Amino acid sequence: MASKITKIGVLTSGGDSPGMNAAIRSVVRTCAYLKIECVGVYRGYQGMIEGDFKALDARSVNNIINKGGTILKSARCDDFRTKEGREKAHTQLIKEGIDAFVVIGGNGSFKGALLFNEEYDFPVIGIPGTIDNDILGSSYTLGFDTAINTVVDAIDKIRDTASSHNRLFFVEVMGRDVGHIALNAGVGAGAEEILIPEQNLGLERLLDSLKRSKASGKSSSIVIVAEGDKTGKNVFELKEYVEEHLPIYDVRVSVLGHMQRGGSPTCFDRVLASRMGVKAVESILEGKSNLMVGIKDTKMVLTPLAEAIKAHTDIDEELIRVSDIMTT
Ligand code: F6P
């Protein structure tokens, strides 16, 4: 198979994350280094279906390592979920002479890649790009480190107001299914409580913790809430609940939203992206397919895409314990 690969496609798919551009740059430059043609597929699988392609050379990716978002654009594509959509995409790839592709994205993007490979035996390698850090087979996904630093920076600023006005803030962070952003940024920013989907401690515990906090002399508090938390109340309802049961608190809400997905990637994400791009292209040229590049114990590793999409990564129990101790 190795000798047959002369042109590799690269696309970003699903929610964007900081570090995607650094990964695109790495794929393109590794191809250039190995004298393989590289084609950018625009707007994720939608662009693949529509043949939205552009040849990329080493100079096409100048000055993007430091940029957030993705120069290739991204989309969540419903058409690619259908057999007809995937057939159109295959026709376009063959027409363009693309022999294999690298998809940078999350779980949904890998599911699509796997289906496509099953139907057309088309070589594909995944790079995990999502701020959620929820993909099995890699200790870190691209964008997670940047996102937690962005969240910590935002909470540090919110803390200024919280402490100046003796207020309690509920800060909602991203994490639809997992609480990695909430837990890590919560510990990093010194949050009083962290509500995550993996652990529903109940509203009583929240009230107890806030009561204890006041009694211990703290004048302000930050509670981090992952958007997928399981208390059954959103941040605004939590505010009302606490105001009703603990009127001593002056409560405010801050929803950080998409600012968590933007911004210049950290050095960690840039280095990780560069390493992953090299590994992805080299793996394709070694005849490998259906695998995701990841990092474990500082080493690049490959995991079957079928494994990577099976479940979300577990929350770090030790970090939960650390967080509990820190709120003493
Ligand atoms: O999967 C990454 C993520 O940022 C989630 O944390 C969040 O729930 C979701 O994307 C938001 O997606 P969209 O930008 O499509 O609303």
Short mmCIF file of C-alpha atoms and ligand atoms in Angstrom, two decimals:
data_model
loop_
_atom_site.label_atom_id
_atom_site.label_comp_id
_atom_site.label_asym_id
_atom_site.label_seq_id
_atom_site.Cartn_x
_atom_site.Cartn_y
_atom_site.Cartn_z
CA MET A 1 0.00 0.00 0.00
CA ALA A 2 2.85 2.37 0.90
CA SER A 3 3.96 2.95 -2.70
CA LYS A 4 0.41 3.75 -3.84
CA ILE A 5 0.01 6.83 -1.63
CA THR A 6 0.92 9.95 -3.57
CA LYS A 7 -1.72 12.44 -2.41
CA ILE A 8 -3.12 12.92 1.08
CA GLY A 9 -6.19 14.98 2.01
CA VAL A 10 -6.50 16.82 5.32
CA LEU A 11 -9.68 18.15 6.90
CA THR A 12 -10.95 19.55 10.17
CA SER A 13 -14.37 18.41 11.30
CA GLY A 14 -16.79 19.05 14.18
CA GLY A 15 -16.20 21.83 16.73
CA ASP A 16 -12.99 23.78 16.12
CA SER A 17 -10.26 23.75 18.74
CA PRO A 18 -7.02 25.68 19.24
CA GLY A 19 -4.16 23.69 17.73
CA MET A 20 -6.06 22.54 14.66
CA ASN A 21 -4.11 24.97 12.47
CA ALA A 22 -0.83 23.76 13.93
CA ALA A 23 -1.90 20.19 13.07
CA ILE A 24 -2.85 21.17 9.49
CA ARG A 25 0.55 22.85 9.15
CA SER A 26 2.25 19.73 10.41
CA VAL A 27 0.40 17.40 8.02
CA VAL A 28 1.11 19.70 5.06
CA ARG A 29 4.80 20.15 5.88
CA THR A 30 5.34 16.45 6.58
CA CYS A 31 3.85 15.70 3.16
CA ALA A 32 6.14 18.31 1.57
CA TYR A 33 9.14 16.85 3.39
CA LEU A 34 8.29 13.35 2.17
CA LYS A 35 7.46 14.61 -1.35
CA ILE A 36 3.80 13.66 -1.13
CA GLU A 37 1.08 15.95 -2.46
CA CYS A 38 -1.29 17.40 0.10
CA VAL A 39 -4.82 18.67 -0.47
CA GLY A 40 -6.87 20.75 1.97
CA VAL A 41 -10.50 19.65 2.21
CA TYR A 42 -12.57 22.70 3.19
CA ARG A 43 -15.61 22.71 5.56
CA GLY A 44 -15.07 19.18 6.84
CA TYR A 45 -17.03 16.31 5.33
CA GLN A 46 -19.41 18.79 3.66
CA GLY A 47 -16.52 20.09 1.56
CA MET A 48 -15.48 16.52 0.80
CA ILE A 49 -18.97 15.81 -0.55
CA GLU A 50 -18.91 19.00 -2.63
CA GLY A 51 -15.31 18.64 -3.81
CA ASP A 52 -14.16 21.80 -2.04
CA PHE A 53 -10.45 21.06 -2.34
CA LYS A 54 -7.27 23.10 -2.63
CA ALA A 55 -3.69 21.94 -3.07
CA LEU A 56 -1.52 22.98 -0.10
CA ASP A 57 2.25 23.27 -0.09
CA ALA A 58 4.72 24.09 2.65
CA ARG A 59 4.24 27.84 2.09
CA SER A 60 0.42 27.66 2.21
CA VAL A 61 0.65 27.11 5.95
CA ASN A 62 2.99 29.97 6.84
CA ASN A 63 2.07 31.91 9.97
CA ILE A 64 -0.79 29.72 11.13
CA ILE A 65 0.85 27.81 14.01
CA ASN A 66 -0.21 30.57 16.41
CA LYS A 67 -3.77 30.98 15.11
CA GLY A 68 -6.93 29.63 16.74
CA GLY A 69 -9.80 28.16 14.71
CA THR A 70 -9.06 26.35 11.47
CA ILE A 71 -8.03 27.80 8.11
CA LEU A 72 -9.81 24.85 6.47
CA LYS A 73 -13.10 25.77 8.22
CA SER A 74 -15.13 23.14 9.98
CA ALA A 75 -18.66 21.81 10.04
CA ARG A 76 -20.83 19.19 11.66
CA CYS A 77 -22.09 17.44 8.50
CA ASP A 78 -25.43 15.59 8.46
CA ASP A 79 -25.06 14.54 4.80
CA PHE A 80 -21.98 12.45 5.61
CA ARG A 81 -24.14 10.38 7.98
CA THR A 82 -26.02 9.08 4.91
CA LYS A 83 -24.80 6.41 2.48
CA GLU A 84 -25.49 8.76 -0.45
CA GLY A 85 -23.42 11.51 1.14
CA ARG A 86 -20.46 9.21 1.68
CA GLU A 87 -20.74 7.92 -1.88
CA LYS A 88 -20.55 11.49 -3.22
CA ALA A 89 -17.52 12.13 -1.01
CA HIS A 90 -15.80 9.02 -2.33
CA THR A 91 -16.44 10.05 -5.93
CA GLN A 92 -14.91 13.47 -5.24
CA LEU A 93 -11.81 12.02 -3.57
CA ILE A 94 -11.20 9.63 -6.47
CA LYS A 95 -11.72 12.46 -9.00
CA GLU A 96 -9.12 14.56 -7.15
CA GLY A 97 -6.68 11.64 -6.96
CA ILE A 98 -6.61 11.63 -3.15
CA ASP A 99 -5.39 8.24 -1.82
CA ALA A 100 -5.87 8.72 1.92
CA PHE A 101 -6.95 11.40 4.39
CA VAL A 102 -6.19 12.74 7.83
CA VAL A 103 -9.21 13.92 9.79
CA ILE A 104 -8.69 16.29 12.70
CA GLY A 105 -11.75 16.25 14.94
CA GLY A 106 -13.66 14.53 17.71
CA ASN A 107 -15.79 11.48 18.23
CA GLY A 108 -18.42 12.19 15.57
CA SER A 109 -15.74 12.88 12.96
CA PHE A 110 -14.05 9.55 13.71
CA LYS A 111 -17.34 7.66 13.50
CA GLY A 112 -17.82 9.07 10.00
CA ALA A 113 -14.24 8.17 9.02
CA LEU A 114 -14.71 4.62 10.21
CA LEU A 115 -17.94 4.11 8.31
CA PHE A 116 -16.32 5.54 5.20
CA ASN A 117 -13.39 3.17 5.53
CA GLU A 118 -15.66 0.16 6.02
CA GLU A 119 -17.54 1.02 2.83
CA TYR A 120 -14.63 2.02 0.59
CA ASP A 121 -11.52 0.58 2.25
CA PHE A 122 -10.12 4.13 2.09
CA PRO A 123 -7.03 4.76 4.26
CA VAL A 124 -7.73 7.20 7.08
CA ILE A 125 -5.93 8.38 10.20
CA GLY A 126 -7.48 10.55 12.93
CA ILE A 127 -5.99 13.32 15.04
CA PRO A 128 -8.04 14.13 18.17
CA GLY A 129 -8.99 17.81 18.07
CA THR A 130 -11.48 18.91 20.71
CA ILE A 131 -11.28 21.08 23.80
CA ASP A 132 -13.26 18.47 25.77
CA ASN A 133 -10.36 15.98 26.15
CA ASP A 134 -12.89 13.16 26.01
CA ILE A 135 -11.34 10.76 23.48
CA LEU A 136 -10.02 7.35 24.49
CA GLY A 137 -6.49 6.64 23.32
CA SER A 138 -4.91 10.00 24.10
CA SER A 139 -4.16 11.63 27.44
CA TYR A 140 -4.59 14.99 25.71
CA THR A 141 -6.65 16.18 22.78
CA LEU A 142 -5.69 19.27 20.76
CA GLY A 143 -7.12 22.40 22.31
CA PHE A 144 -7.70 21.12 25.82
CA ASP A 145 -4.61 22.75 27.31
CA THR A 146 -5.41 26.07 25.64
CA ALA A 147 -9.05 25.90 26.76
CA ILE A 148 -8.25 25.26 30.42
CA ASN A 149 -5.76 28.13 30.40
CA THR A 150 -8.40 30.38 28.84
CA VAL A 151 -10.92 29.34 31.50
CA VAL A 152 -8.44 29.89 34.34
CA ASP A 153 -7.64 33.33 32.96
CA ALA A 154 -11.36 34.21 32.81
CA ILE A 155 -12.00 32.94 36.34
CA ASP A 156 -9.05 34.91 37.69
CA LYS A 157 -10.75 38.02 36.31
CA ILE A 158 -14.16 37.05 37.67
CA ARG A 159 -12.54 36.48 41.05
CA ASP A 160 -11.58 40.17 41.20
CA THR A 161 -15.26 41.14 41.18
CA ALA A 162 -16.28 38.21 43.39
CA SER A 163 -13.83 39.24 46.08
CA SER A 164 -14.42 43.02 45.75
CA HIS A 165 -18.18 42.56 46.23
CA ASN A 166 -18.16 39.47 48.48
CA ARG A 167 -20.11 37.57 45.86
CA LEU A 168 -20.70 33.98 44.85
CA PHE A 169 -20.25 33.27 41.13
CA PHE A 170 -21.53 30.29 39.20
CA VAL A 171 -19.29 29.95 36.15
CA GLU A 172 -20.50 27.64 33.39
CA VAL A 173 -17.79 26.02 31.27
CA MET A 174 -17.99 23.74 28.23
CA GLY A 175 -18.15 19.97 28.52
CA ARG A 176 -21.35 18.46 27.18
CA ASP A 177 -20.58 14.91 28.33
CA VAL A 178 -17.43 15.18 30.41
CA GLY A 179 -16.07 17.40 33.17
CA HIS A 180 -12.36 17.55 32.32
CA ILE A 181 -12.38 21.29 31.58
CA ALA A 182 -14.40 22.02 34.73
CA LEU A 183 -12.25 19.87 37.00
CA ASN A 184 -8.85 20.95 35.72
CA ALA A 185 -9.67 24.64 35.39
CA GLY A 186 -11.55 24.47 38.70
CA VAL A 187 -8.52 23.17 40.54
CA GLY A 188 -6.24 25.58 38.65
CA ALA A 189 -8.42 28.57 39.49
CA GLY A 190 -9.15 27.53 43.09
CA ALA A 191 -12.91 26.94 42.76
CA GLU A 192 -15.00 26.25 45.85
CA GLU A 193 -17.08 23.53 44.20
CA ILE A 194 -16.93 21.85 40.78
CA LEU A 195 -20.07 20.30 39.31
CA ILE A 196 -19.36 17.73 36.60
CA PRO A 197 -21.47 15.20 34.66
CA GLU A 198 -19.51 12.24 36.06
CA GLN A 199 -20.41 12.99 39.67
CA ASN A 200 -23.79 14.15 40.92
CA LEU A 201 -23.25 14.97 44.55
CA GLY A 202 -26.66 16.59 44.88
CA LEU A 203 -27.77 20.07 45.79
CA GLU A 204 -27.59 19.45 49.55
CA ARG A 205 -23.84 19.00 49.34
CA LEU A 206 -23.57 22.28 47.42
CA LEU A 207 -25.50 24.13 50.12
CA ASP A 208 -23.46 22.46 52.88
CA SER A 209 -20.24 23.35 51.18
CA LEU A 210 -21.30 26.99 50.73
CA LYS A 211 -22.42 27.20 54.37
CA ARG A 212 -19.09 25.79 55.53
CA SER A 213 -17.26 28.19 53.28
CA LYS A 214 -19.01 31.22 54.84
CA ALA A 215 -18.50 29.84 58.35
CA SER A 216 -14.79 29.38 57.70
CA GLY A 217 -14.43 33.06 56.89
CA LYS A 218 -14.40 33.06 53.10
CA SER A 219 -16.11 36.15 51.76
CA SER A 220 -16.43 35.14 48.12
CA SER A 221 -16.70 31.90 46.19
CA ILE A 222 -16.48 30.51 42.68
CA VAL A 223 -18.47 27.41 41.71
CA ILE A 224 -17.60 25.87 38.32
CA VAL A 225 -20.42 24.10 36.50
CA ALA A 226 -19.75 21.90 33.46
CA GLU A 227 -22.55 22.45 30.92
CA GLY A 228 -23.46 18.74 31.10
CA ASP A 229 -23.64 18.55 34.90
CA LYS A 230 -26.33 16.33 36.37
CA THR A 231 -27.85 18.43 39.15
CA GLY A 232 -30.93 18.86 36.97
CA LYS A 233 -30.56 22.64 37.17
CA ASN A 234 -28.77 24.99 34.81
CA VAL A 235 -26.53 27.77 36.18
CA PHE A 236 -29.37 30.30 36.33
CA GLU A 237 -31.60 27.86 38.22
CA LEU A 238 -28.70 27.08 40.56
CA LYS A 239 -28.39 30.80 41.27
CA GLU A 240 -32.10 31.01 42.17
CA TYR A 241 -31.86 27.87 44.29
CA VAL A 242 -28.93 29.18 46.32
CA GLU A 243 -30.47 32.64 46.70
CA GLU A 244 -33.62 31.01 48.05
CA HIS A 245 -31.86 28.66 50.48
CA LEU A 246 -28.87 30.79 51.44
CA PRO A 247 -30.01 34.44 51.16
CA ILE A 248 -26.77 35.49 52.79
CA TYR A 249 -25.13 35.07 49.38
CA ASP A 250 -25.13 37.71 46.66
CA VAL A 251 -25.03 35.47 43.57
CA ARG A 252 -24.03 36.11 39.95
CA VAL A 253 -23.73 33.87 36.88
CA SER A 254 -21.14 33.90 34.13
CA VAL A 255 -21.43 31.61 31.10
CA LEU A 256 -18.05 31.52 29.35
CA GLY A 257 -19.34 29.95 26.12
CA HIS A 258 -17.40 29.84 22.88
CA MET A 259 -14.55 32.09 24.02
CA GLN A 260 -13.24 28.79 25.47
CA ARG A 261 -12.81 27.37 21.96
CA GLY A 262 -10.93 30.35 20.55
CA GLY A 263 -7.58 32.01 20.85
CA SER A 264 -3.96 31.33 20.16
CA PRO A 265 -2.94 27.77 21.12
CA THR A 266 -0.58 27.24 24.04
CA CYS A 267 2.94 25.95 23.35
CA PHE A 268 1.80 22.54 24.64
CA ASP A 269 -0.96 22.34 22.01
CA ARG A 270 1.35 23.56 19.22
CA VAL A 271 3.98 20.95 20.03
CA LEU A 272 1.38 18.21 20.39
CA ALA A 273 -0.18 19.19 17.04
CA SER A 274 3.19 19.17 15.32
CA ARG A 275 4.00 15.71 16.66
CA MET A 276 0.57 14.32 15.80
CA GLY A 277 0.67 15.59 12.21
CA VAL A 278 4.04 13.94 11.57
CA LYS A 279 2.87 10.67 13.11
CA ALA A 280 -0.37 10.71 11.09
CA VAL A 281 1.33 11.14 7.71
CA GLU A 282 4.11 8.65 8.50
CA SER A 283 1.49 6.11 9.60
CA ILE A 284 -0.38 6.45 6.33
CA LEU A 285 2.83 5.92 4.37
CA GLU A 286 3.55 2.82 6.46
CA GLY A 287 0.27 1.39 5.16
CA LYS A 288 -1.67 1.95 8.39
CA SER A 289 -5.31 2.95 8.51
CA ASN A 290 -8.32 3.23 10.82
CA LEU A 291 -6.14 4.51 13.63
CA MET A 292 -6.02 7.60 15.77
CA VAL A 293 -2.79 9.27 16.81
CA GLY A 294 -2.57 10.00 20.52
CA ILE A 295 -0.13 10.80 23.28
CA LYS A 296 0.46 8.59 26.31
CA ASP A 297 3.29 9.03 28.80
CA THR A 298 4.90 11.59 26.45
CA LYS A 299 5.03 9.06 23.56
CA MET A 300 3.05 9.08 20.33
CA VAL A 301 0.74 6.06 20.20
CA LEU A 302 -1.85 4.68 17.78
CA THR A 303 -5.30 3.46 18.83
CA PRO A 304 -7.91 1.84 16.55
CA LEU A 305 -10.58 4.41 15.70
CA ALA A 306 -13.13 1.78 16.71
CA GLU A 307 -11.68 1.86 20.25
CA ALA A 308 -11.37 5.63 20.38
CA ILE A 309 -15.07 6.18 19.70
CA LYS A 310 -16.29 3.52 22.16
CA ALA A 311 -16.50 5.68 25.26
CA HIS A 312 -15.42 8.93 26.84
CA THR A 313 -12.28 9.15 28.93
CA ASP A 314 -12.72 8.70 32.68
CA ILE A 315 -12.52 11.60 35.06
CA ASP A 316 -9.39 11.77 37.20
CA GLU A 317 -10.55 10.61 40.66
CA GLU A 318 -7.32 11.71 42.26
CA LEU A 319 -7.88 15.25 41.00
CA ILE A 320 -11.39 15.23 42.50
CA ARG A 321 -9.81 14.32 45.84
CA VAL A 322 -7.26 17.11 45.48
CA SER A 323 -10.05 19.55 44.71
CA ASP A 324 -11.98 18.46 47.82
CA ILE A 325 -8.91 18.94 50.01
CA MET A 326 -8.18 22.36 48.51
CA THR A 327 -11.62 23.71 49.44
CA THR A 328 -10.95 23.18 53.17
O1 F6P B 1 -17.32 19.31 21.65
C1 F6P B 1 -16.76 20.55 21.94
C2 F6P B 1 -17.82 21.50 22.44
O2 F6P B 1 -17.12 22.69 22.66
C3 F6P B 1 -18.61 21.07 23.67
O3 F6P B 1 -17.95 21.24 24.89
C4 F6P B 1 -19.84 21.94 23.52
O4 F6P B 1 -20.93 21.39 24.19
C5 F6P B 1 -20.05 21.94 22.04
O5 F6P B 1 -18.78 21.76 21.45
C6 F6P B 1 -20.72 23.17 21.48
O6 F6P B 1 -20.89 22.98 20.12
P1 F6P B 1 -21.45 24.07 19.09
O7 F6P B 1 -20.36 25.05 18.85
O8 F6P B 1 -21.77 23.28 17.88
O9 F6P B 1 -22.63 24.71 19.75
#
